[in-house]
XYZ file of C-alpha atoms in Angstrom:
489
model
C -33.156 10.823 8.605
C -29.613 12.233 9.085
C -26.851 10.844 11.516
C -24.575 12.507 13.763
C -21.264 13.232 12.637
C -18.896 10.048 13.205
C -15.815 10.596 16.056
C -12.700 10.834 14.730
C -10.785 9.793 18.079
C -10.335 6.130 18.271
C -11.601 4.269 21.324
C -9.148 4.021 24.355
C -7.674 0.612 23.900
C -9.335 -1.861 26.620
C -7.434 -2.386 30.169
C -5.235 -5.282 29.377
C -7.542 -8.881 30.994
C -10.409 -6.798 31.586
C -11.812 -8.928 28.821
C -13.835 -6.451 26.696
C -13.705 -5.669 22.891
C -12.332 -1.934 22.497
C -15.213 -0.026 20.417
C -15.203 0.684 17.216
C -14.491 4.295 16.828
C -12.743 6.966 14.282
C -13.873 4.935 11.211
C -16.332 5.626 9.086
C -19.360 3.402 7.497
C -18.395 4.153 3.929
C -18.770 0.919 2.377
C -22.255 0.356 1.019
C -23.897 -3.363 1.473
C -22.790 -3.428 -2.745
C -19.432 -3.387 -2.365
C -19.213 -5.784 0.671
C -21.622 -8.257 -1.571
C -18.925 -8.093 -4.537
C -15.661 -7.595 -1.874
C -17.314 -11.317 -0.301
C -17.830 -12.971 -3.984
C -14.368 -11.186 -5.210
C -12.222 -11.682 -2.086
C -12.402 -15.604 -2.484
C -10.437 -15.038 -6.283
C -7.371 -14.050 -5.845
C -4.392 -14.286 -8.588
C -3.515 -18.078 -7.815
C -6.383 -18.951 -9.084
C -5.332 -18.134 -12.906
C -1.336 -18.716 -12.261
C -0.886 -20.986 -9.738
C -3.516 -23.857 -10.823
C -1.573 -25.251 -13.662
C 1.111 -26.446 -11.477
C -1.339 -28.178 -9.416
C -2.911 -29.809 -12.347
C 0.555 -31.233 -13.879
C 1.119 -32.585 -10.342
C -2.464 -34.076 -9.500
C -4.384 -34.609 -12.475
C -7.765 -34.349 -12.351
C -7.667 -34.867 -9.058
C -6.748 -31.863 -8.280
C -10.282 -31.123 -8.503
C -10.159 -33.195 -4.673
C -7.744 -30.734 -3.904
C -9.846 -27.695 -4.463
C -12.847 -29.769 -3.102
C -10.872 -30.274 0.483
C -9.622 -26.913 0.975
C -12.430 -24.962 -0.184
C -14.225 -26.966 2.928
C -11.894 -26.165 4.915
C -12.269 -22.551 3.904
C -16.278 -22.603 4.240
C -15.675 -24.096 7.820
C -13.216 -21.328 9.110
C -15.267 -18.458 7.287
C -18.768 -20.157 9.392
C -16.648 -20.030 12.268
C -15.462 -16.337 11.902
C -18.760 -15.290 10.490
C -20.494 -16.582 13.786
C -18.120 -14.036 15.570
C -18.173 -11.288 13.464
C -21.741 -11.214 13.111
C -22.093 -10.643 16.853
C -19.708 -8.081 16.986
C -18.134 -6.758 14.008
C -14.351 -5.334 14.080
C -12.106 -4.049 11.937
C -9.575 -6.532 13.758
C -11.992 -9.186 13.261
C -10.228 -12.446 14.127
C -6.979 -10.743 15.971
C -9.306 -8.829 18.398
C -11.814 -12.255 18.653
C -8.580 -14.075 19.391
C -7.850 -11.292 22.541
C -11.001 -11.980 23.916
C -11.283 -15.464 23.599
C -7.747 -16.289 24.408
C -5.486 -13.911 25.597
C -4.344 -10.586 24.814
C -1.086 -12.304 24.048
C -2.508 -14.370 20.818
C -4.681 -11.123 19.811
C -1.229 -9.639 19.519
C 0.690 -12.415 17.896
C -1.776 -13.539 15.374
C -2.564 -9.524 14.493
C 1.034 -9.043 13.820
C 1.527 -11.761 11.664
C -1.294 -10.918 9.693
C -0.041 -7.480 8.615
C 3.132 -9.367 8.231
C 1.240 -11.900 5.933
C 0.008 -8.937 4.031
C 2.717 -6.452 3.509
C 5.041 -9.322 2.222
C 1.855 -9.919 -0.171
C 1.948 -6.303 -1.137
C 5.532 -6.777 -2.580
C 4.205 -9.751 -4.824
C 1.444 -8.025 -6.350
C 3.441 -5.163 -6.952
C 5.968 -7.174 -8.437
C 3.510 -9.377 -10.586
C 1.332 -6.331 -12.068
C 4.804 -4.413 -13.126
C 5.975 -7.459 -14.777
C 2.564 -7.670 -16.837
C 2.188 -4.017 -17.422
C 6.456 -3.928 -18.974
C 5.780 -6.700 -21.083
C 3.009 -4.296 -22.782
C 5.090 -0.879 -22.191
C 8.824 -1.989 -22.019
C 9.972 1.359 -22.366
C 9.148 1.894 -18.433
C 10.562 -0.331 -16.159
C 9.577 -2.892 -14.585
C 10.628 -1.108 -11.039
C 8.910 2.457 -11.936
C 5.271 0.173 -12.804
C 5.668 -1.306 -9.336
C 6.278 2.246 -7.807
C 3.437 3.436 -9.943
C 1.057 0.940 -9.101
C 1.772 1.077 -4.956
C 1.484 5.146 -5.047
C -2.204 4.815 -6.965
C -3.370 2.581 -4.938
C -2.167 3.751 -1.745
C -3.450 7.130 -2.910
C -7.116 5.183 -3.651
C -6.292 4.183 0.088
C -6.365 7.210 1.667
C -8.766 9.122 0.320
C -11.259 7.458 2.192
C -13.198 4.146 2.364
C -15.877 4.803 0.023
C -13.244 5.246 -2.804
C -11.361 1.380 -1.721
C -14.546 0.310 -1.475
C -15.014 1.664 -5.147
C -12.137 0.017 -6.702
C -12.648 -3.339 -5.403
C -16.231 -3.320 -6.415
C -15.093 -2.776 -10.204
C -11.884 -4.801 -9.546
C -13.758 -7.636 -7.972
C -16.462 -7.645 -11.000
C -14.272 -7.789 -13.436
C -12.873 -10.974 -11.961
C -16.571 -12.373 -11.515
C -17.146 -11.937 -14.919
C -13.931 -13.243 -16.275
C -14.354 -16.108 -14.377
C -18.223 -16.295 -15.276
C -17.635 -15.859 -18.852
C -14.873 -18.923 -18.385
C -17.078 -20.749 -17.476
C -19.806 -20.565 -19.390
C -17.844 -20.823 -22.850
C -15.976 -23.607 -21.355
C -19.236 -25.463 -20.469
C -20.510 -25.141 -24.423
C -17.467 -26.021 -25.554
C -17.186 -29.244 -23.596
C -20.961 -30.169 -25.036
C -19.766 -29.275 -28.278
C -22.123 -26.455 -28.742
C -20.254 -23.330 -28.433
C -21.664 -21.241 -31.702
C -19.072 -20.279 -34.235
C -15.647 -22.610 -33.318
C -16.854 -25.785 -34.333
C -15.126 -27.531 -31.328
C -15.724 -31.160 -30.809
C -17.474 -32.395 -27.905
C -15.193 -33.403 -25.590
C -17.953 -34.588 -22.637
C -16.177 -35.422 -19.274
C -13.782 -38.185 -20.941
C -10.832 -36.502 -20.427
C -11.369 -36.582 -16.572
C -10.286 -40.601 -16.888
C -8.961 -40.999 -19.875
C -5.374 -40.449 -19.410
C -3.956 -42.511 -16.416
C -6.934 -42.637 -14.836
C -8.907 -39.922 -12.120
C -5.753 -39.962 -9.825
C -3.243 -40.555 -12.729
C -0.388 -40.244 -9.818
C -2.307 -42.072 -7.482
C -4.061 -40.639 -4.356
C -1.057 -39.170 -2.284
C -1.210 -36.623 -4.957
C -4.170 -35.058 -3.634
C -2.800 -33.745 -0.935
C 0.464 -32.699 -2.782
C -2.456 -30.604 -4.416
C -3.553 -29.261 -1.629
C -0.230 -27.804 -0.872
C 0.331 -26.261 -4.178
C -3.952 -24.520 -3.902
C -4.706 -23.504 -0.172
C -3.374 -20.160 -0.065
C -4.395 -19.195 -2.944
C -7.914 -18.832 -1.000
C -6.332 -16.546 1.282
C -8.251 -13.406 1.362
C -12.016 -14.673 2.140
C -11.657 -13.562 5.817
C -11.474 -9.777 4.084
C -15.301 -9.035 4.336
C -15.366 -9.518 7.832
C -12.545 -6.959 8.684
C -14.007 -4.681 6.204
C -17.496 -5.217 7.177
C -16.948 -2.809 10.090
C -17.230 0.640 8.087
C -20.620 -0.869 6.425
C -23.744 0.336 6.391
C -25.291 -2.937 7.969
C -22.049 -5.079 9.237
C -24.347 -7.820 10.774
C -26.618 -8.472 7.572
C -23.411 -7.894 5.527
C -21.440 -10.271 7.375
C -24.118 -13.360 7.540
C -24.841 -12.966 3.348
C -21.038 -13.104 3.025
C -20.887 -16.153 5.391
C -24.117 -18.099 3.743
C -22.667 -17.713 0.458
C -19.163 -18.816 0.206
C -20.230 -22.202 0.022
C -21.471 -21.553 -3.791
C -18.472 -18.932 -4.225
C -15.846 -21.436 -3.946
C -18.369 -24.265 -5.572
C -18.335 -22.290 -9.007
C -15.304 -20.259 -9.156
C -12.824 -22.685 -8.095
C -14.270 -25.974 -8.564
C -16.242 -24.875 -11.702
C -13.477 -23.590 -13.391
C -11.160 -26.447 -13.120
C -13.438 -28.848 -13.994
C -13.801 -26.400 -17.307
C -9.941 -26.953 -17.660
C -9.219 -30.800 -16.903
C -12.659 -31.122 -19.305
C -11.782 -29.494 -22.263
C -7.861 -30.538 -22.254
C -5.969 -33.813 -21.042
C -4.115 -32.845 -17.924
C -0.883 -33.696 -19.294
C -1.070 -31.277 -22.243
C 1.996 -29.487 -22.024
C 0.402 -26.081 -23.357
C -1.350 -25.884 -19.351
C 2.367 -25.478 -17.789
C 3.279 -23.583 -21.029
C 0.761 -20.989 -21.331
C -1.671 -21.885 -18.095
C -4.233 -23.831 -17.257
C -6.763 -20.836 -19.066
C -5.087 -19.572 -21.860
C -4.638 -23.061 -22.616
C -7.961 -24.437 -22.559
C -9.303 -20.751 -23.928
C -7.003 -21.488 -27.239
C -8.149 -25.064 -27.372
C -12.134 -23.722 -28.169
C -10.342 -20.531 -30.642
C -11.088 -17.577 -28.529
C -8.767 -15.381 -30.169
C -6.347 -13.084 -28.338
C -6.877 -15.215 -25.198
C -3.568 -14.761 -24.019
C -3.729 -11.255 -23.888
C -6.915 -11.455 -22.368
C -5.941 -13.272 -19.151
C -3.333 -10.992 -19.063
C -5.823 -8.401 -18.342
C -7.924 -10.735 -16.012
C -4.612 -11.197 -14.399
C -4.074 -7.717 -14.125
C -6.986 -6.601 -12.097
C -6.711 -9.728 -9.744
C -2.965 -8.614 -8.636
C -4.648 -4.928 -8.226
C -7.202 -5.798 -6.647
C -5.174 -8.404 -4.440
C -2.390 -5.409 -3.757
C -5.722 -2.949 -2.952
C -7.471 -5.010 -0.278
C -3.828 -6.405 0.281
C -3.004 -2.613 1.894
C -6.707 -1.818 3.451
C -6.551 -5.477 5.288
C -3.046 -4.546 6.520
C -4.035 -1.044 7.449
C -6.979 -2.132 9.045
C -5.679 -4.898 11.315
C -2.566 -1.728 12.139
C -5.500 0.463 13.116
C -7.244 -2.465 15.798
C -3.728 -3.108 17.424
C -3.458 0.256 18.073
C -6.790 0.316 19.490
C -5.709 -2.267 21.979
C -2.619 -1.003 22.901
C -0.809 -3.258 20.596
C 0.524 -1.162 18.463
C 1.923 2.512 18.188
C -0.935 5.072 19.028
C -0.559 6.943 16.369
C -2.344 4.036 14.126
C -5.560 3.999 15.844
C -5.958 7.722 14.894
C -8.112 8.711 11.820
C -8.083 12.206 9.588
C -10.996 14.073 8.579
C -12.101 11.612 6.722
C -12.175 8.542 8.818
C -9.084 7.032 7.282
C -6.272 5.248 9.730
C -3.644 7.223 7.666
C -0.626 6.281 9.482
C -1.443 2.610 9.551
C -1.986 2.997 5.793
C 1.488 4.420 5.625
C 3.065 2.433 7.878
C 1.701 -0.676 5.720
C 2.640 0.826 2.768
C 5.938 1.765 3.511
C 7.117 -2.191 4.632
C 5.433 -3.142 1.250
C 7.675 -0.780 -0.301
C 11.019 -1.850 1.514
C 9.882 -5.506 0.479
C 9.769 -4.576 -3.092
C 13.270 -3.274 -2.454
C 14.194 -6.322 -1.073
C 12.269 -8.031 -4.080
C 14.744 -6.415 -7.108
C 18.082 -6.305 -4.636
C 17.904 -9.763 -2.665
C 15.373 -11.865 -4.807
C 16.735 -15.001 -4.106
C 18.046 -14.245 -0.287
C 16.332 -11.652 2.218
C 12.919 -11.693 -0.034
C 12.939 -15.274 -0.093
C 13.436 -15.422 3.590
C 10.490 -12.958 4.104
C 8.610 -14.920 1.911
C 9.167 -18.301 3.275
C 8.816 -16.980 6.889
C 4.959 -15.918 6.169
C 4.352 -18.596 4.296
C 2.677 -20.709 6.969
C 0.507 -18.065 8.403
C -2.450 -18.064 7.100
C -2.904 -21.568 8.218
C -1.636 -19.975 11.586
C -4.679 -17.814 10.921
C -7.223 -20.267 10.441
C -6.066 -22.197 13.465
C -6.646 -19.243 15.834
C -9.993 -18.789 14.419
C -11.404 -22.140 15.127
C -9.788 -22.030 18.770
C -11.146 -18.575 19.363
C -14.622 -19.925 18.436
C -14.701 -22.354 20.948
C -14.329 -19.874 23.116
C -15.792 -17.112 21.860
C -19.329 -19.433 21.138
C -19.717 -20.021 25.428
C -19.226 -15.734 25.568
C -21.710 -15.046 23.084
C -24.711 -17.106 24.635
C -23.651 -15.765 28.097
C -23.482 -11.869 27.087
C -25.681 -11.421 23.743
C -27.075 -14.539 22.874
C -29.705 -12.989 20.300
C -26.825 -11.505 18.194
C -25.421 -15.632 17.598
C -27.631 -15.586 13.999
C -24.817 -17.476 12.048
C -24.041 -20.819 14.186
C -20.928 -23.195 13.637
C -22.660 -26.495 12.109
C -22.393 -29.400 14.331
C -20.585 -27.396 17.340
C -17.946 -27.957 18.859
C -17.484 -31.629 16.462
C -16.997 -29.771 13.410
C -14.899 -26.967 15.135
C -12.518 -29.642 16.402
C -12.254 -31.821 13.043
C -11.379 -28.394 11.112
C -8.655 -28.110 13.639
C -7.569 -31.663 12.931
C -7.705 -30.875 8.845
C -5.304 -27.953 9.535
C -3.372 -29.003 11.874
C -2.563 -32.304 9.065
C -1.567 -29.895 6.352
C 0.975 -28.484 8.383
C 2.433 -31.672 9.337
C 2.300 -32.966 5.628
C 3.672 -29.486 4.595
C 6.708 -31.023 6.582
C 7.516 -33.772 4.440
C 8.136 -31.322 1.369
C 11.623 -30.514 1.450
C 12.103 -29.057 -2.094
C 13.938 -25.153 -1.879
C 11.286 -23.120 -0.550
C 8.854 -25.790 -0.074
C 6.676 -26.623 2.787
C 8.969 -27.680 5.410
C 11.263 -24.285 5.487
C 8.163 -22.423 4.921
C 6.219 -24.095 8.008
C 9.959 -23.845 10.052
C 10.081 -20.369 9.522
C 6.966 -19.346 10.162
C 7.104 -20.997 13.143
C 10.102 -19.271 13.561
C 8.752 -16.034 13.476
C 5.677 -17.149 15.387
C 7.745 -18.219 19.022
C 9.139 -15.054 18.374
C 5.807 -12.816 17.792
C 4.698 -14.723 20.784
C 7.422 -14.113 22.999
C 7.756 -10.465 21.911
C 4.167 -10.131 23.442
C 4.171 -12.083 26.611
C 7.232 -10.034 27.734
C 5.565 -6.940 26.909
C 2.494 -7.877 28.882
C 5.041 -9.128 32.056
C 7.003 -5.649 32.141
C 3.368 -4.255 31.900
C 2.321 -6.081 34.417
C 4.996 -5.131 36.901
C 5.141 -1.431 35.634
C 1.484 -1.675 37.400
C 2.508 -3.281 40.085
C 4.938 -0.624 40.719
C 2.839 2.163 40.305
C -0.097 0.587 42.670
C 2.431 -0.156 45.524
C 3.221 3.455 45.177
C 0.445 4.994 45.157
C -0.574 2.711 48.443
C 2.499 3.583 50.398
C 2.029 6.916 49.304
């Protein structure tokens, strides 16, 4: 059976409080249910998982494994919560146009914006982080021309159409699936002593108590561990804004929803249990080399430095190539709804936003700039001012789905086939779990810690905020004006 030809005009934007979801239009479905499965398993791994979790080990022990355990519940909450919504209608703004709906065109606006914020900043990190791996094995370029390099593929990949992002994550995202499978599994003979060919002692579970104890800081440290791992999660909400150019968003969306519960179960939690298991927490070679090299060179892989380095490699591409389709993306839905220039909410040929792409791409580009000029000043400002947001995000998706939950049984109740457990209890204690981390986040004043990260993006947040609500006031009374016009005319 063929289909008709998709549109290639987007949607008029919906009248501002009219209350209605602006229709998906322009895009097309070139993502097949394949790559949504691996963008869903791969979106949950991002880069912090291999660099950032040695920190957290040095400061929390074993317990960091709490750490992981708390946030990655936090994360199956929100993505139940946002899977309930997207299921019944999916979006390529996905939360941002949920959050117009549910609350006001004012935070559909505000949250969008800082979400492409979130990202493009992102984009500059990646970029940054994949030149400085790919100089160290071909110094002769540098490390400025890689980055370049890197943005222009990718934003080429980009542009050619959806199919061909939806390509490179697939391979990007497997990659990182069987990295961290492989991990895992070596790990686990290594730890019974049974790993063929390295003759590596048992080590059991011992070394999960035996030096200072479980919490070897004492419990506090949990949460100091929670700090240093919750955004490196950030990036499971991806499926749902991508699963609107799928062949079957609703079935794509619920799979992606049902299984992040094992997703974060064995790639986070199983992993670091691999590490604290095979090596005491205090080793110094974790902080030295990180937490997998390490405990890779403890069981005699050979080479494993190297080889992370390649793991490594594909996680910062594949975080800079969803990085620039979520930002593009989220462009392409404010423009729908008015939000945002016009000009993004148009697609070419072949159903690609391009000028959200390069839009995105270009603010990615000037924050690479800012990265080599002003590392330490202007970056770190941009860097500190985002930092808070996708907690920001999570927040507006559990108060949206109190909302949204009443709107759904009243308009389409037979499209609610992923429920919120334990409604509106859970919703609310998700809120509280958030809303804690931000206030705790407070209390660390180290340079560029939590507290000038949450200030800032607060910061920027009143201002988002206000930005929009004065729009939608000289909107209102540019109405006004025009309907006591055309009365007295």
């Amino acid at each position: 059976m063929t289909t008709p030809p998709p549109s290639h005009v987007a949607a008029p934007p919906a009248p501002p409080g009219s209350g209605e979801a602006p229709r998906q239009s322009g895009l097309q479905s070139g993502l097949k249910n394949r790559h949504l499965s691996m963008i869903a398993v791969g979106g949950v791994i991002g880069a912090g998982l291999f660099v950032g979790s040695a920190s957290g080990i040095a400061a929390a022990g074993p317990g960091i494994l709490l750490s992981y355990a708390l946030v990655g519940a936090l994360v199956v909450f929100v993505m139940r919560m946002l899977g309930e919504m997207a299921a019944a209608n999916p979006t390529s703004g996905s939360f941002s146009a949920y959050a117009d709906r549910a609350l006001g065109r004012w935070a559909g606006f505000s949250i969008g914006w800082l979400y492409w914020f979130f990202w493009v900043v992102v984009l500059a990190v990646e970029a940054t982080a994949g030149a400085a791996i790919l100089t160290s094995w071909v110094p002769a370029v540098p490390q400025w021309a890689w980055a370049l390099i890197v943005m222009i593929v990718l934003t080429a990949t980009n542009l050619a159409s959806v199919s061909s992002f939806g390509e490179f994550e697939f391979w990007f995202a497997g990659i990182k699936v069987v990295a961290i499978a492989a991990f895992i599994v070596l790990g686990g003979l290594a730890i019974f002593g049974v790993l063929p060919g390295t003759g590596h002692a048992a080590t059991g579970f011992g070394n999960l108590t035996s030096h200072g104890g479980f919490l070897p800081h004492g419990p506090s440290a949990i949460l100091t561990g929670v700090l240093m791992v919750v955004f490196s999660f950030m990036g499971s909400e991806i499926v749902t804004l991508a699963a609107g150019e799928s062949e079957d968003p609703e079935r794509a969306v619920t799979k992606a929803t049902k299984s992040v519960i094992w997703r974060v179960g064995i790639f986070y939690l199983g992993s670091i249990l691999v590490v604290v298991s095979l090596l005491p927490w205090n080793d110094p070679s974790i902080v030295k080399k990180g937490s997998y090299v390490a405990a890779l060179d403890s069981i005699g892989i050979p080479h494993a430095g190297q080889i992370m380095n390649v793991i490594v490699l594909t996680a910062v591409l594949s975080c800079l190539n969803s990085g620039l389709y979520t930002a593009s993306r989220m462009a392409f839905s404010l423009g729908q709804r008015g939000d945002a220039p016009k000009a993004f909410a148009r697609t070419n040929s072949r159903g690609v936003p391009q000028a959200a792409i390069v839009a995105s791409v270009v603010f990615g580009f000037i924050a690479v700039g800012f990265n080599y000029l002003w590392p330490d000043t202007v970056f770190q400002f941009l860097l500190n001012s985002s930092g808070a947001v996708a907690l920001f995000v999570w927040l507006v998706i559990c108060f949206s789905q109190l909302r949204m939950r009443g709107i759904i049984l009243r308009e389409n109740p037979d499209k609610l086939v992923v429920r919120m457990w334990l409604f509106p209890y859970l919703t609310w204690a998700t809120i509280a779990m958030i809303t804690f981390v931000l206030a705790y986040m407070l209390t660390d004043d180290s340079p560029g810690g939590g507290r000038i990260q949450v200030l800032l993006s607060v910061l920027l947040a009143v201002i988002v905020v206000a930005i929009s609500l004065v729009r939608d006031r000289i909107g209102g009374n540019r109405a006004d004006t025009e309907r006591t016009t055309v009365t007295s005319g």
